[in-house]
């Protein structure tokens, strides 16, 4: 097989060595060298991790993976899947928002890991809004029975209520930013959704488990009424039922 020149160029552009990439994705450096020099194709989930580290599109680096996915999945909307949120590449979320040009959507109960991982996360969202991107954030209403019920299911007691209040504290400075819309909701969430244009990360909710231990799916919109649109419709449904923080129900 011919060398993977796209991968070689991506490594150079990112200033990352084969050894550094290997450490980031959890493989032997010789494995990365084979990807470059012999054109070997990694496992799709490993390839997705590498693409995230290199901030490149998976289909650009390894077109064969994309072709195989389309054959096996029909719509080709599933970019990658991870058994837990903690096993997914952390930068996947930030890159999703950084690349967005038209819309950013966050539908969660709290998801404080975003601000804990990136103290400048508000700055990123505000910058996107200034560039004309519509930014919408939906957080769980800490005073709602739904949130209290979720806390009981997770066996965290009042933990999730506290996390919702902390999340609102994180996002409150954005209410004065033009283009940023912040609301709270009291709906039962079956998934947390993170949207950037036609890319979406879905963090499934599992009974009795915190979201960090539940599966994650990275989707890309490829057609009307596909997986992406199904989740996007649920985002809009929750948005319609939401309210401004502090607003009477």
Tab-separated table of C-alpha atoms in Angstrom:
chain	number	residue	atom	x	y	z
A	1	UNK	CA	0.000	0.000	0.000
A	2	UNK	CA	1.216	3.545	-0.693
A	3	UNK	CA	2.198	5.866	2.186
A	4	UNK	CA	-0.488	7.969	3.796
A	5	UNK	CA	0.688	11.431	2.748
A	6	UNK	CA	-2.382	13.092	4.221
A	7	UNK	CA	-1.514	11.714	7.646
A	8	UNK	CA	2.133	12.720	7.208
A	9	UNK	CA	1.072	16.280	6.335
A	10	UNK	CA	-1.332	16.410	9.266
A	11	UNK	CA	1.432	15.405	11.681
A	12	UNK	CA	3.724	18.107	10.294
A	13	UNK	CA	0.998	20.761	10.380
A	14	UNK	CA	0.155	19.910	13.987
A	15	UNK	CA	3.812	19.762	15.022
A	16	UNK	CA	3.252	16.308	16.484
A	17	UNK	CA	5.678	13.389	16.165
A	18	UNK	CA	4.663	9.803	15.557
A	19	UNK	CA	5.654	8.983	19.136
A	20	UNK	CA	3.536	11.812	20.543
A	21	UNK	CA	0.519	10.723	18.519
A	22	UNK	CA	1.052	7.139	19.648
A	23	UNK	CA	1.061	8.234	23.299
A	24	UNK	CA	-2.123	10.275	22.811
A	25	UNK	CA	-4.114	7.430	21.226
A	26	UNK	CA	-2.579	4.555	23.188
A	27	UNK	CA	-0.664	2.588	20.553
A	28	UNK	CA	2.965	1.713	19.875
A	29	UNK	CA	4.961	4.388	17.952
A	30	UNK	CA	5.807	1.775	15.317
A	31	UNK	CA	2.086	1.371	14.697
A	32	UNK	CA	1.783	5.068	13.844
A	33	UNK	CA	4.830	4.801	11.587
A	34	UNK	CA	3.124	1.949	9.728
A	35	UNK	CA	0.007	4.101	9.305
A	36	UNK	CA	2.182	6.750	7.664
A	37	UNK	CA	4.723	4.699	5.730
A	38	UNK	CA	2.649	1.739	4.585
A	39	UNK	CA	-0.817	3.269	4.491
A	40	UNK	CA	-2.197	0.873	7.123
A	41	UNK	CA	-5.662	1.791	8.397
A	42	UNK	CA	-6.222	1.809	12.185
A	43	UNK	CA	-9.328	0.620	14.001
A	44	UNK	CA	-12.086	3.250	13.489
A	45	UNK	CA	-12.199	4.341	17.143
A	46	UNK	CA	-8.410	4.671	17.287
A	47	UNK	CA	-8.496	6.561	13.992
A	48	UNK	CA	-11.102	8.924	15.409
A	49	UNK	CA	-8.913	9.609	18.445
A	50	UNK	CA	-5.985	10.376	16.147
A	51	UNK	CA	-8.115	12.689	14.009
A	52	UNK	CA	-9.206	14.584	17.126
A	53	UNK	CA	-5.602	14.973	18.314
A	54	UNK	CA	-4.548	16.200	14.856
A	55	UNK	CA	-7.696	18.362	14.515
A	56	UNK	CA	-8.348	16.816	11.119
A	57	UNK	CA	-11.387	15.193	9.559
A	58	UNK	CA	-11.403	11.409	9.886
A	59	UNK	CA	-12.640	10.924	6.327
A	60	UNK	CA	-9.760	13.062	5.016
A	61	UNK	CA	-7.091	11.040	6.806
A	62	UNK	CA	-8.569	7.592	6.192
A	63	UNK	CA	-11.175	7.600	3.377
A	64	UNK	CA	-11.403	3.799	3.533
A	65	UNK	CA	-12.926	4.010	7.018
A	66	UNK	CA	-15.597	6.394	5.777
A	67	UNK	CA	-16.407	4.173	2.775
A	68	UNK	CA	-16.656	1.110	5.008
A	69	UNK	CA	-18.884	2.941	7.464
A	70	UNK	CA	-21.258	4.020	4.727
A	71	UNK	CA	-21.542	0.460	3.444
A	72	UNK	CA	-22.208	-0.970	6.906
A	73	UNK	CA	-24.391	1.785	8.334
A	74	UNK	CA	-26.241	3.136	5.351
A	75	UNK	CA	-26.385	6.805	6.269
A	76	UNK	CA	-22.752	7.029	7.423
A	77	UNK	CA	-23.781	9.423	10.193
A	78	UNK	CA	-21.980	7.599	12.996
A	79	UNK	CA	-18.403	8.918	13.062
A	80	UNK	CA	-17.335	7.113	16.232
A	81	UNK	CA	-18.733	5.424	19.323
A	82	UNK	CA	-17.210	5.039	22.786
A	83	UNK	CA	-18.397	2.808	25.645
A	84	UNK	CA	-18.094	5.683	28.161
A	85	UNK	CA	-17.714	9.452	28.095
A	86	UNK	CA	-14.483	9.060	30.033
A	87	UNK	CA	-13.019	6.889	27.237
A	88	UNK	CA	-13.790	9.423	24.475
A	89	UNK	CA	-11.119	11.984	23.490
A	90	UNK	CA	-11.666	15.051	25.680
A	91	UNK	CA	-10.771	17.513	22.918
A	92	UNK	CA	-13.578	16.116	20.763
A	93	UNK	CA	-16.025	18.479	22.487
A	94	UNK	CA	-13.873	21.591	22.205
A	95	UNK	CA	-13.107	20.982	18.529
A	96	UNK	CA	-16.819	20.510	17.860
A	97	UNK	CA	-17.462	24.038	19.140
A	98	UNK	CA	-14.315	25.610	17.701
A	99	UNK	CA	-15.232	24.566	14.172
A	100	UNK	CA	-18.865	25.663	14.379
A	101	UNK	CA	-19.803	28.639	12.192
A	102	UNK	CA	-23.620	28.644	12.220
A	103	UNK	CA	-24.887	27.045	15.406
A	104	UNK	CA	-23.775	25.739	18.773
A	105	UNK	CA	-26.180	23.834	20.990
A	106	UNK	CA	-25.723	22.391	24.472
A	107	UNK	CA	-28.553	20.383	26.036
A	108	UNK	CA	-27.555	18.935	29.409
A	109	UNK	CA	-28.418	18.837	33.068
A	110	UNK	CA	-25.003	20.248	34.044
A	111	UNK	CA	-21.954	18.875	32.109
A	112	UNK	CA	-19.571	20.851	34.297
A	113	UNK	CA	-16.657	18.967	32.764
A	114	UNK	CA	-16.630	21.528	29.924
A	115	UNK	CA	-15.731	24.457	32.174
A	116	UNK	CA	-13.570	22.321	34.440
A	117	UNK	CA	-11.526	21.180	31.440
A	118	UNK	CA	-11.384	24.569	29.719
A	119	UNK	CA	-11.521	27.658	31.979
A	120	UNK	CA	-11.833	29.789	28.814
A	121	UNK	CA	-14.916	27.919	27.596
A	122	UNK	CA	-17.152	30.986	28.030
A	123	UNK	CA	-14.694	33.026	25.978
A	124	UNK	CA	-14.896	30.457	23.197
A	125	UNK	CA	-18.717	30.582	23.128
A	126	UNK	CA	-18.794	34.390	23.287
A	127	UNK	CA	-16.316	34.588	20.403
A	128	UNK	CA	-18.456	32.237	18.340
A	129	UNK	CA	-21.502	34.419	19.000
A	130	UNK	CA	-19.624	37.562	17.919
A	131	UNK	CA	-18.758	35.787	14.661
A	132	UNK	CA	-22.462	35.277	13.928
A	133	UNK	CA	-22.903	31.787	15.353
A	134	UNK	CA	-26.160	31.190	17.254
A	135	UNK	CA	-25.252	29.775	20.652
A	136	UNK	CA	-27.955	28.082	22.753
A	137	UNK	CA	-27.394	26.501	26.160
A	138	UNK	CA	-30.015	24.443	27.989
A	139	UNK	CA	-29.311	23.492	31.622
A	140	UNK	CA	-31.319	21.459	34.106
A	141	UNK	CA	-33.547	23.426	36.487
A	142	UNK	CA	-32.096	22.514	39.883
A	143	UNK	CA	-35.434	23.136	41.618
A	144	UNK	CA	-37.465	20.804	39.424
A	145	UNK	CA	-38.783	17.398	40.561
A	146	UNK	CA	-37.179	15.874	37.457
A	147	UNK	CA	-33.704	16.836	38.643
A	148	UNK	CA	-34.361	15.528	42.153
A	149	UNK	CA	-35.612	12.273	40.649
A	150	UNK	CA	-32.527	11.969	38.477
A	151	UNK	CA	-30.337	12.460	41.534
A	152	UNK	CA	-32.130	9.638	43.322
A	153	UNK	CA	-31.702	7.351	40.315
A	154	UNK	CA	-27.955	8.093	40.167
A	155	UNK	CA	-27.687	7.466	43.932
A	156	UNK	CA	-25.909	10.820	44.267
A	157	UNK	CA	-28.530	12.341	46.573
A	158	UNK	CA	-28.518	16.097	46.037
A	159	UNK	CA	-25.346	15.941	43.922
A	160	UNK	CA	-27.001	16.600	40.587
A	161	UNK	CA	-28.955	19.565	41.962
A	162	UNK	CA	-25.677	21.105	43.095
A	163	UNK	CA	-24.083	20.384	39.736
A	164	UNK	CA	-26.961	22.147	37.959
A	165	UNK	CA	-26.511	25.220	40.163
A	166	UNK	CA	-22.759	25.241	39.506
A	167	UNK	CA	-23.376	24.932	35.755
A	168	UNK	CA	-25.722	27.926	35.838
A	169	UNK	CA	-23.068	29.880	37.736
A	170	UNK	CA	-20.532	29.011	35.009
A	171	UNK	CA	-22.767	30.184	32.159
A	172	UNK	CA	-24.386	33.254	33.786
A	173	UNK	CA	-21.642	35.669	32.598
A	174	UNK	CA	-22.731	34.881	29.025
A	175	UNK	CA	-26.250	36.281	29.411
A	176	UNK	CA	-24.969	39.731	28.407
A	177	UNK	CA	-23.248	38.365	25.288
A	178	UNK	CA	-25.209	39.097	22.121
A	179	UNK	CA	-25.982	35.877	20.276
A	180	UNK	CA	-25.838	33.655	23.362
A	181	UNK	CA	-29.133	32.292	24.709
A	182	UNK	CA	-29.208	30.604	28.112
A	183	UNK	CA	-32.262	28.743	29.407
A	184	UNK	CA	-33.169	26.117	31.993
A	185	UNK	CA	-35.431	23.117	31.494
A	186	UNK	CA	-37.297	20.590	33.607
A	187	UNK	CA	-37.596	17.785	31.064
A	188	UNK	CA	-36.479	14.195	31.383
A	189	UNK	CA	-33.296	13.850	29.356
A	190	UNK	CA	-32.484	10.549	27.706
A	191	UNK	CA	-29.290	11.981	26.217
A	192	UNK	CA	-27.059	15.013	26.654
A	193	UNK	CA	-26.529	16.742	23.296
A	194	UNK	CA	-23.629	18.887	22.088
A	195	UNK	CA	-24.093	20.436	18.637
A	196	UNK	CA	-21.701	22.263	16.331
A	197	UNK	CA	-23.202	22.937	12.883
A	198	UNK	CA	-23.733	19.481	11.335
A	199	UNK	CA	-21.688	17.613	13.935
A	200	UNK	CA	-23.121	16.324	17.195
A	201	UNK	CA	-21.925	14.445	20.261
A	202	UNK	CA	-24.573	12.377	22.017
A	203	UNK	CA	-23.872	11.286	25.588
A	204	UNK	CA	-26.438	8.597	26.348
A	205	UNK	CA	-28.068	8.471	29.790
A	206	UNK	CA	-28.177	5.130	31.585
A	207	UNK	CA	-30.369	4.413	34.600
A	208	UNK	CA	-28.467	4.587	37.878
A	209	UNK	CA	-25.277	5.909	36.259
A	210	UNK	CA	-23.583	9.291	35.986
A	211	UNK	CA	-23.163	10.533	32.410
A	212	UNK	CA	-19.372	10.119	32.469
A	213	UNK	CA	-19.853	6.341	32.630
A	214	UNK	CA	-22.408	6.174	29.795
A	215	UNK	CA	-21.799	5.705	26.046
A	216	UNK	CA	-20.908	8.541	23.661
A	217	UNK	CA	-21.703	8.765	19.947
A	218	UNK	CA	-20.173	11.266	17.538
A	219	UNK	CA	-22.588	11.969	14.673
A	220	UNK	CA	-22.354	13.890	11.424
A	221	UNK	CA	-25.458	14.958	9.527
A	222	UNK	CA	-25.551	13.261	6.122
A	223	UNK	CA	-29.221	13.277	5.122
A	224	UNK	CA	-32.687	14.445	6.116
A	225	UNK	CA	-34.482	12.504	8.852
A	226	UNK	CA	-31.360	10.574	9.825
A	227	UNK	CA	-29.830	10.022	13.266
A	228	UNK	CA	-28.637	13.608	13.527
A	229	UNK	CA	-32.067	15.041	12.759
A	230	UNK	CA	-33.728	12.736	15.272
A	231	UNK	CA	-31.625	14.135	18.098
A	232	UNK	CA	-31.790	17.691	16.724
A	233	UNK	CA	-35.591	17.492	16.848
A	234	UNK	CA	-35.458	16.543	20.528
A	235	UNK	CA	-33.194	19.540	21.189
A	236	UNK	CA	-35.788	21.849	19.653
A	237	UNK	CA	-38.605	20.201	21.632
A	238	UNK	CA	-36.809	20.858	24.925
A	239	UNK	CA	-35.981	24.417	23.828
A	240	UNK	CA	-39.673	25.123	23.306
A	241	UNK	CA	-40.422	24.012	26.888
A	242	UNK	CA	-37.528	25.872	28.505
A	243	UNK	CA	-37.477	29.231	30.288
A	244	UNK	CA	-35.037	31.974	31.206
A	245	UNK	CA	-33.163	31.464	34.488
A	246	UNK	CA	-35.105	33.111	37.300
A	247	UNK	CA	-38.258	33.366	35.204
A	248	UNK	CA	-41.453	32.105	36.855
A	249	UNK	CA	-42.831	28.910	35.389
